[in-house]
Amino acid sequence: MDTTESTTTSSTSTRSGFGWVMLSITRIALGFYFLWAFLDKFLGLGFSTCRTTAEDGSFTIDSFCDSAWINGAPITEGYLVYAGNVNSPFHDFFVDLGGQRWTDWPFMLGLLGVGLALMLGIGTKVAAWAGGLMLLFMYMTQMLPSTNPILDEHIIYILTIFAVVWVELEHQSIGLGRWWRGLVGEKSWLV
């Protein structure tokens, strides 16, 4: 009588080149999401900034209009004061913040920094925390979402950024991550 168990092993690769590339592309896409928001608000490229929509649904784009940050427009005021959910428990807090011009600087620098870091693959841990915090604040302005009592796209983006950044730390297919890790050395929080 044979008392040894026979086990069947399959040799499936635990490292998928395609998977790593897709993680890098997802990181880059998330970075572009932030970078584009910066560029549109900074220059007024006509997507969320400098676009006028008529009652019939048609729209006109006035690039570099007075609503662009480069022309001195208050960037955070529009979102925090007018676009938030009035039923959010944090509505009054964010409306008060939206009227203060100093909030434009951390918001715009955050969009630029997170966007560049994620796109280039450098400083991705810092970018994940900064981007996650920015998205959490945006979520708080919209609480409670109308289509789902808990989740909206901000929470999904937060989870995606953290998942992609921490999984991709092991192997970054696209980006300057390997060079950056060599540059920052033992300071792993800067990776």
Coordinates of N, CA and C in Angstrom, one line a residue:
M1 N 0.8 -1.2 0.0 CA 0.0 0.0 0.0 C 0.9 1.2 0.0
D2 N 0.6 2.1 -0.9 CA 1.4 3.4 -1.1 C 0.8 4.5 -0.2
T3 N 1.5 5.0 0.7 CA 1.0 6.0 1.6 C 1.5 7.4 1.2
T4 N 2.2 7.6 0.2 CA 2.7 8.9 -0.2 C 1.6 9.5 -1.2
E5 N 1.5 10.8 -0.9 CA 0.5 11.5 -1.8 C 1.2 11.9 -3.1
S6 N 0.5 11.8 -4.1 CA 1.1 12.4 -5.4 C 0.4 13.7 -5.6
T7 N 1.2 14.6 -5.9 CA 0.7 16.0 -6.2 C 1.0 16.3 -7.6
T8 N 0.1 17.0 -8.2 CA 0.3 17.4 -9.6 C 0.7 18.9 -9.5
T9 N 1.7 19.2 -10.2 CA 2.1 20.6 -10.2 C 2.0 21.1 -11.7
S10 N 1.5 22.3 -11.8 CA 1.5 22.9 -13.1 C 2.5 24.0 -13.1
S11 N 3.0 24.2 -14.3 CA 4.0 25.3 -14.4 C 3.4 26.5 -15.1
T12 N 2.7 27.3 -14.3 CA 2.2 28.5 -14.8 C 3.1 29.6 -14.3
S13 N 3.4 30.5 -15.2 CA 4.3 31.6 -14.9 C 3.6 32.5 -13.9
T14 N 4.2 32.9 -12.8 CA 3.7 33.8 -11.9 C 4.0 35.3 -12.3
R15 N 4.8 35.4 -13.3 CA 5.2 36.7 -13.8 C 4.7 36.8 -15.3
S16 N 3.8 37.7 -15.4 CA 3.2 37.9 -16.7 C 3.7 39.3 -17.3
G17 N 4.5 39.2 -18.3 CA 5.0 40.4 -19.0 C 3.8 41.3 -19.4
F18 N 2.8 40.8 -19.9 CA 1.6 41.6 -20.3 C 1.0 42.2 -19.1
G19 N 0.8 41.5 -18.0 CA 0.2 42.1 -16.8 C 1.0 43.2 -16.3
W20 N 2.4 43.1 -16.3 CA 3.2 44.2 -15.8 C 3.1 45.4 -16.7
V21 N 3.0 45.2 -18.0 CA 2.8 46.3 -18.9 C 1.5 47.0 -18.7
M22 N 0.4 46.2 -18.5 CA -0.9 46.8 -18.3 C -0.9 47.6 -17.0
L23 N -0.2 47.1 -15.9 CA -0.1 47.9 -14.7 C 0.5 49.2 -14.9
S24 N 1.6 49.2 -15.7 CA 2.3 50.4 -16.0 C 1.4 51.4 -16.8
I25 N 0.7 50.8 -17.8 CA -0.2 51.7 -18.6 C -1.3 52.2 -17.8
T26 N -1.8 51.5 -16.8 CA -2.8 51.9 -15.9 C -2.3 53.1 -15.0
R27 N -1.1 52.9 -14.5 CA -0.4 54.0 -13.7 C -0.3 55.2 -14.6
I28 N 0.2 55.1 -15.8 CA 0.4 56.2 -16.7 C -1.0 56.9 -17.0
A29 N -2.0 56.1 -17.2 CA -3.3 56.7 -17.5 C -3.9 57.5 -16.3
L30 N -3.7 56.9 -15.1 CA -4.1 57.6 -13.9 C -3.3 58.9 -13.8
G31 N -2.0 58.9 -14.1 CA -1.2 60.1 -14.0 C -1.7 61.1 -15.0
F32 N -2.0 60.7 -16.2 CA -2.5 61.6 -17.2 C -3.9 62.2 -16.8
Y33 N -4.7 61.5 -16.1 CA -5.9 62.0 -15.6 C -5.7 63.2 -14.7
F34 N -4.7 63.2 -13.8 CA -4.3 64.3 -13.0 C -3.6 65.4 -13.8
L35 N -2.7 65.0 -14.7 CA -2.0 66.0 -15.4 C -2.9 66.8 -16.4
W36 N -3.8 66.1 -17.0 CA -4.8 66.8 -17.9 C -5.6 67.8 -17.1
A37 N -6.1 67.4 -15.9 CA -6.9 68.3 -15.1 C -6.1 69.6 -14.8
F38 N -4.8 69.4 -14.5 CA -3.9 70.5 -14.3 C -3.8 71.4 -15.5
L39 N -3.5 70.8 -16.7 CA -3.3 71.6 -17.9 C -4.6 72.3 -18.3
D40 N -5.7 71.7 -18.2 CA -7.0 72.3 -18.5 C -7.3 73.4 -17.6
K41 N -7.1 73.3 -16.3 CA -7.4 74.4 -15.4 C -6.4 75.5 -15.5
F42 N -5.1 75.1 -15.7 CA -4.1 76.1 -15.8 C -4.2 77.0 -17.1
L43 N -4.5 76.4 -18.2 CA -4.5 77.1 -19.5 C -5.9 77.3 -20.0
G44 N -6.9 76.7 -19.5 CA -8.3 76.8 -20.0 C -8.4 76.2 -21.3
L45 N -8.2 74.9 -21.5 CA -8.2 74.3 -22.8 C -9.6 73.9 -23.3
G46 N -10.6 74.2 -22.5 CA -12.0 74.0 -23.0 C -12.7 72.7 -22.7
F47 N -12.2 72.0 -21.7 CA -12.9 70.7 -21.3 C -13.7 70.9 -20.1
S48 N -13.1 71.1 -18.9 CA -13.9 71.5 -17.8 C -13.8 73.0 -17.5
T49 N -12.8 73.6 -18.1 CA -12.5 75.1 -17.9 C -12.7 75.7 -19.3
C50 N -13.3 76.9 -19.3 CA -13.5 77.7 -20.6 C -14.4 77.0 -21.6
R51 N -15.4 76.3 -21.1 CA -16.4 75.7 -22.0 C -17.7 76.3 -21.6
T52 N -18.5 76.8 -22.5 CA -19.8 77.4 -22.3 C -20.8 76.5 -23.0
T53 N -21.8 75.9 -22.2 CA -22.8 75.1 -22.8 C -24.1 75.8 -22.9
A54 N -24.7 75.8 -24.1 CA -26.0 76.5 -24.3 C -27.1 75.6 -23.8
E55 N -28.3 76.1 -23.8 CA -29.5 75.4 -23.3 C -29.8 74.2 -24.3
D56 N -29.5 74.4 -25.5 CA -29.7 73.3 -26.5 C -28.7 72.2 -26.5
G57 N -27.7 72.3 -25.6 CA -26.6 71.3 -25.5 C -25.4 71.6 -26.3
S58 N -25.5 72.6 -27.2 CA -24.3 72.9 -27.9 C -23.3 73.7 -27.0
F59 N -22.1 73.7 -27.4 CA -21.1 74.4 -26.5 C -20.1 75.1 -27.4
T60 N -19.5 76.1 -26.7 CA -18.4 76.8 -27.4 C -17.2 76.8 -26.4
I61 N -16.0 76.7 -27.0 CA -14.8 76.7 -26.3 C -14.0 78.0 -26.5
D62 N -13.7 78.6 -25.4 CA -12.9 79.8 -25.4 C -11.6 79.6 -24.7
S63 N -10.6 78.9 -25.4 CA -9.4 78.6 -24.8 C -8.7 79.8 -24.2
F64 N -8.0 79.6 -23.2 CA -7.2 80.7 -22.5 C -8.1 81.8 -22.0
C65 N -9.4 81.4 -21.6 CA -10.3 82.4 -21.2 C -10.0 83.0 -19.8
D66 N -10.9 83.8 -19.3 CA -10.6 84.4 -18.0 C -10.8 83.4 -16.9
S67 N -11.4 82.2 -17.1 CA -11.5 81.2 -16.1 C -10.3 80.4 -15.9
A68 N -9.3 80.6 -16.7 CA -8.0 79.8 -16.6 C -7.2 80.4 -15.5
W69 N -6.5 79.5 -14.8 CA -5.6 79.9 -13.7 C -4.5 80.8 -14.1
I70 N -4.0 80.6 -15.3 CA -3.0 81.5 -15.8 C -3.4 83.0 -15.9
N71 N -4.7 83.2 -16.0 CA -5.3 84.5 -16.1 C -5.8 85.0 -14.7
G72 N -5.5 84.3 -13.7 CA -5.8 84.7 -12.3 C -7.1 84.2 -11.8
A73 N -7.8 83.3 -12.5 CA -9.1 82.8 -12.0 C -8.9 81.9 -10.8
P74 N -9.9 82.0 -9.9 CA -9.9 81.1 -8.7 C -10.3 79.7 -9.1
I75 N -9.5 78.7 -9.1 CA -9.7 77.4 -9.6 C -10.5 76.5 -8.6
T76 N -10.2 76.5 -7.4 CA -11.0 75.6 -6.4 C -12.4 76.2 -6.1
E77 N -12.6 77.4 -6.3 CA -13.9 78.0 -5.9 C -15.0 77.4 -6.7
G78 N -14.9 77.2 -8.0 CA -15.9 76.6 -8.8 C -16.4 75.3 -8.3
Y79 N -15.4 74.4 -8.0 CA -15.8 73.0 -7.6 C -16.3 73.0 -6.2
L80 N -15.5 73.6 -5.3 CA -15.9 73.5 -3.9 C -17.1 74.3 -3.5
V81 N -17.3 75.5 -4.1 CA -18.5 76.3 -3.8 C -19.7 75.9 -4.5
Y82 N -19.6 75.6 -5.8 CA -20.8 75.4 -6.6 C -21.1 74.0 -7.1
A83 N -20.1 73.1 -7.1 CA -20.3 71.8 -7.6 C -20.5 70.7 -6.6
G84 N -20.3 71.0 -5.3 CA -20.4 70.0 -4.3 C -21.9 69.7 -4.0
N85 N -22.1 68.6 -3.3 CA -23.4 68.1 -3.0 C -23.8 68.8 -1.7
V86 N -24.9 69.6 -1.8 CA -25.4 70.4 -0.7 C -25.8 69.5 0.5
N87 N -26.0 68.2 0.3 CA -26.4 67.3 1.4 C -25.2 66.6 2.0
S88 N -24.0 66.9 1.5 CA -22.8 66.4 2.1 C -22.6 66.9 3.5
P89 N -22.2 66.1 4.5 CA -22.0 66.6 5.8 C -20.8 67.5 5.9
F90 N -20.0 67.6 4.8 CA -18.8 68.4 4.8 C -19.0 69.7 3.9
H91 N -20.2 69.9 3.4 CA -20.5 70.9 2.4 C -20.0 72.3 2.9
D92 N -20.4 72.7 4.1 CA -20.1 74.0 4.6 C -18.6 74.2 4.7
F93 N -17.9 73.2 5.2 CA -16.5 73.2 5.3 C -15.8 73.5 4.0
F94 N -16.2 72.8 3.0 CA -15.6 72.9 1.7 C -16.0 74.2 1.0
V95 N -17.2 74.7 1.2 CA -17.6 76.0 0.6 C -16.8 77.1 1.2
D96 N -16.5 77.0 2.5 CA -15.6 78.0 3.2 C -14.2 78.0 2.6
L97 N -13.7 76.7 2.4 CA -12.4 76.6 1.8 C -12.3 77.1 0.3
G98 N -13.4 76.9 -0.4 CA -13.4 77.3 -1.8 C -13.3 78.8 -2.0
G99 N -13.7 79.6 -1.0 CA -13.7 81.0 -1.2 C -12.3 81.6 -0.8
Q100 N -11.3 80.7 -0.5 CA -10.0 81.2 -0.1 C -9.0 80.9 -1.2
R101 N -8.4 81.9 -1.7 CA -7.5 81.8 -2.9 C -6.3 80.9 -2.6
W102 N -5.8 80.8 -1.4 CA -4.6 80.0 -1.1 C -4.8 78.5 -1.5
T103 N -6.1 78.1 -1.5 CA -6.3 76.7 -1.8 C -6.0 76.3 -3.3
D104 N -5.9 77.3 -4.1 CA -5.6 77.0 -5.5 C -4.2 76.4 -5.7
W105 N -3.2 76.9 -4.9 CA -1.8 76.5 -5.0 C -1.6 75.0 -4.6
P106 N -2.1 74.6 -3.5 CA -1.8 73.1 -3.2 C -2.6 72.2 -4.1
F107 N -3.8 72.7 -4.5 CA -4.6 71.9 -5.5 C -3.9 71.7 -6.8
M108 N -3.5 72.8 -7.4 CA -2.8 72.8 -8.7 C -1.5 72.1 -8.6
L109 N -0.7 72.4 -7.6 CA 0.6 71.7 -7.5 C 0.4 70.2 -7.2
G110 N -0.7 69.8 -6.5 CA -1.0 68.4 -6.3 C -1.3 67.7 -7.6
L111 N -2.2 68.4 -8.4 CA -2.5 67.8 -9.7 C -1.3 67.6 -10.6
L112 N -0.4 68.6 -10.7 CA 0.8 68.5 -11.5 C 1.7 67.5 -10.9
G113 N 2.0 67.5 -9.6 CA 3.0 66.6 -9.0 C 2.5 65.1 -9.1
V114 N 1.2 64.9 -8.8 CA 0.7 63.5 -8.9 C 0.7 63.0 -10.3
G115 N 0.3 63.9 -11.2 CA 0.3 63.5 -12.6 C 1.6 63.2 -13.2
L116 N 2.6 64.0 -12.9 CA 4.0 63.7 -13.4 C 4.6 62.5 -12.8
A117 N 4.4 62.4 -11.5 CA 5.0 61.2 -10.7 C 4.5 59.9 -11.3
L118 N 3.1 59.9 -11.4 CA 2.5 58.6 -11.9 C 2.9 58.3 -13.3
M119 N 2.9 59.4 -14.2 CA 3.3 59.1 -15.6 C 4.7 58.7 -15.7
L120 N 5.6 59.3 -15.0 CA 7.1 59.0 -15.1 C 7.5 57.8 -14.3
G121 N 6.7 57.4 -13.3 CA 7.0 56.2 -12.5 C 8.0 56.5 -11.4
I122 N 8.1 57.8 -11.0 CA 9.0 58.2 -10.0 C 8.2 58.8 -8.8
G123 N 8.7 58.6 -7.6 CA 7.9 59.1 -6.4 C 6.5 58.6 -6.4
T124 N 6.3 57.4 -6.8 CA 4.9 56.9 -6.9 C 4.2 56.7 -5.5
K125 N 5.0 56.4 -4.5 CA 4.4 56.2 -3.2 C 3.9 57.6 -2.7
V126 N 4.7 58.6 -2.8 CA 4.2 59.9 -2.4 C 3.0 60.4 -3.3
A127 N 3.1 60.1 -4.6 CA 2.0 60.4 -5.5 C 0.7 59.7 -5.1
A128 N 0.8 58.4 -4.7 CA -0.4 57.7 -4.3 C -1.0 58.3 -3.1
W129 N -0.2 58.6 -2.1 CA -0.8 59.3 -0.9 C -1.4 60.6 -1.2
A130 N -0.7 61.5 -1.9 CA -1.2 62.8 -2.3 C -2.4 62.7 -3.1
G131 N -2.4 61.9 -4.2 CA -3.5 61.7 -5.0 C -4.7 61.1 -4.3
G132 N -4.4 60.1 -3.5 CA -5.5 59.5 -2.7 C -6.2 60.5 -1.8
L133 N -5.4 61.4 -1.1 CA -5.9 62.4 -0.2 C -6.8 63.4 -1.0
M134 N -6.2 63.9 -2.2 CA -7.0 64.8 -3.0 C -8.3 64.2 -3.5
L135 N -8.3 62.9 -3.9 CA -9.5 62.3 -4.3 C -10.5 62.0 -3.1
L136 N -10.0 61.8 -1.9 CA -10.8 61.6 -0.8 C -11.5 62.9 -0.5
F137 N -10.8 64.1 -0.5 CA -11.5 65.4 -0.3 C -12.5 65.6 -1.4
M138 N -12.3 65.2 -2.7 CA -13.3 65.4 -3.7 C -14.5 64.5 -3.4
Y139 N -14.2 63.3 -2.9 CA -15.3 62.4 -2.5 C -16.2 63.1 -1.4
M140 N -15.5 63.6 -0.5 CA -16.2 64.2 0.7 C -17.1 65.4 0.2
T141 N -16.7 66.1 -0.8 CA -17.6 67.2 -1.3 C -18.8 66.6 -2.0
Q142 N -18.8 65.4 -2.4 CA -19.9 64.8 -3.2 C -20.7 63.8 -2.3
M143 N -20.4 63.6 -1.1 CA -21.1 62.6 -0.2 C -22.6 63.1 -0.1
L144 N -23.4 62.3 -0.1 CA -23.5 60.8 -0.4 C -23.8 60.7 -1.9
P145 N -23.1 59.9 -2.6 CA -23.4 59.8 -4.0 C -24.8 59.4 -4.4
S146 N -25.3 59.8 -5.5 CA -26.7 59.6 -5.8 C -26.9 58.2 -6.4
T147 N -25.9 57.6 -7.1 CA -26.0 56.3 -7.7 C -25.6 55.1 -6.9
N148 N -24.9 55.4 -5.8 CA -24.5 54.3 -4.9 C -24.3 55.0 -3.5
P149 N -24.8 54.4 -2.4 CA -24.8 55.1 -1.1 C -23.4 55.2 -0.6
I150 N -22.4 54.5 -1.1 CA -21.0 54.5 -0.5 C -20.0 54.8 -1.6
L151 N -20.0 54.2 -2.7 CA -18.9 54.3 -3.7 C -19.3 55.3 -4.8
D152 N -18.2 56.0 -5.2 CA -18.3 56.7 -6.5 C -16.9 56.6 -7.1
E153 N -16.7 57.3 -8.2 CA -15.5 57.1 -9.0 C -14.2 57.5 -8.2
H154 N -14.4 58.5 -7.2 CA -13.2 58.9 -6.4 C -12.7 57.8 -5.6
I155 N -13.5 57.0 -5.0 CA -13.1 55.8 -4.2 C -12.4 54.8 -5.1
I156 N -13.0 54.5 -6.2 CA -12.5 53.6 -7.2 C -11.1 54.0 -7.6
Y157 N -10.9 55.3 -7.9 CA -9.6 55.8 -8.3 C -8.6 55.7 -7.1
I158 N -9.0 56.0 -5.9 CA -8.1 55.8 -4.8 C -7.6 54.4 -4.7
L159 N -8.5 53.4 -4.7 CA -8.2 52.0 -4.6 C -7.2 51.6 -5.7
T160 N -7.5 52.1 -6.9 CA -6.7 51.7 -8.1 C -5.3 52.3 -8.0
I161 N -5.2 53.5 -7.6 CA -3.9 54.1 -7.5 C -3.0 53.4 -6.5
F162 N -3.6 53.1 -5.3 CA -2.8 52.4 -4.3 C -2.4 51.0 -4.8
A163 N -3.4 50.3 -5.3 CA -3.1 48.9 -5.8 C -2.1 48.9 -6.9
V164 N -2.2 49.7 -7.9 CA -1.2 49.8 -9.0 C 0.2 50.1 -8.5
V165 N 0.3 51.2 -7.7 CA 1.6 51.6 -7.2 C 2.3 50.6 -6.3
W166 N 1.5 50.0 -5.4 CA 2.2 49.0 -4.5 C 2.5 47.7 -5.2
V167 N 1.7 47.3 -6.1 CA 2.0 46.0 -6.8 C 3.1 46.2 -7.8
E168 N 3.1 47.4 -8.4 CA 4.1 47.7 -9.5 C 5.5 48.0 -8.9
L169 N 5.6 48.2 -7.6 CA 6.9 48.5 -7.0 C 7.9 47.4 -7.3
E170 N 7.4 46.2 -7.4 CA 8.2 45.0 -7.6 C 8.8 45.0 -9.0
H171 N 8.0 45.4 -10.0 CA 8.5 45.4 -11.3 C 7.8 46.5 -12.2
Q172 N 8.5 47.5 -12.6 CA 7.9 48.5 -13.4 C 8.3 48.3 -14.8
S173 N 7.3 48.0 -15.7 CA 7.7 47.7 -17.1 C 8.0 49.0 -17.8
I174 N 7.2 50.1 -17.6 CA 7.4 51.3 -18.3 C 7.6 52.4 -17.3
G175 N 8.6 53.2 -17.5 CA 8.8 54.4 -16.6 C 10.3 54.4 -16.1
L176 N 10.5 55.4 -15.3 CA 11.9 55.7 -14.8 C 12.1 55.1 -13.4
G177 N 11.2 54.2 -13.0 CA 11.2 53.7 -11.6 C 12.5 53.1 -11.2
R178 N 13.1 52.3 -12.1 CA 14.4 51.6 -11.7 C 15.5 52.6 -11.5
W179 N 15.6 53.6 -12.4 CA 16.6 54.6 -12.2 C 16.3 55.4 -10.9
W180 N 15.0 55.7 -10.7 CA 14.7 56.5 -9.5 C 15.0 55.8 -8.2
R181 N 14.7 54.4 -8.2 CA 15.0 53.7 -7.0 C 16.5 53.7 -6.7
G182 N 17.4 53.6 -7.7 CA 18.8 53.7 -7.5 C 19.2 55.1 -7.0
L183 N 18.5 56.1 -7.4 CA 18.8 57.5 -7.0 C 18.4 57.8 -5.6
V184 N 17.3 57.3 -5.1 CA 16.8 57.6 -3.7 C 17.4 56.6 -2.7
G185 N 17.9 55.5 -3.2 CA 18.6 54.5 -2.3 C 17.7 54.0 -1.2
E186 N 18.2 54.2 0.0 CA 17.5 53.7 1.2 C 16.2 54.4 1.6
K187 N 16.0 55.5 1.0 CA 14.8 56.3 1.3 C 13.6 55.7 0.6
S188 N 13.1 54.6 1.0 CA 12.0 53.8 0.3 C 10.7 54.6 0.2
W189 N 10.5 55.5 1.1 CA 9.2 56.3 1.0 C 9.2 57.2 -0.2
L190 N 10.4 57.5 -0.8 CA 10.4 58.3 -2.0 C 10.3 57.5 -3.3
V191 N 10.2 56.2 -3.2 CA 10.1 55.4 -4.4 C 8.9 55.6 -5.2

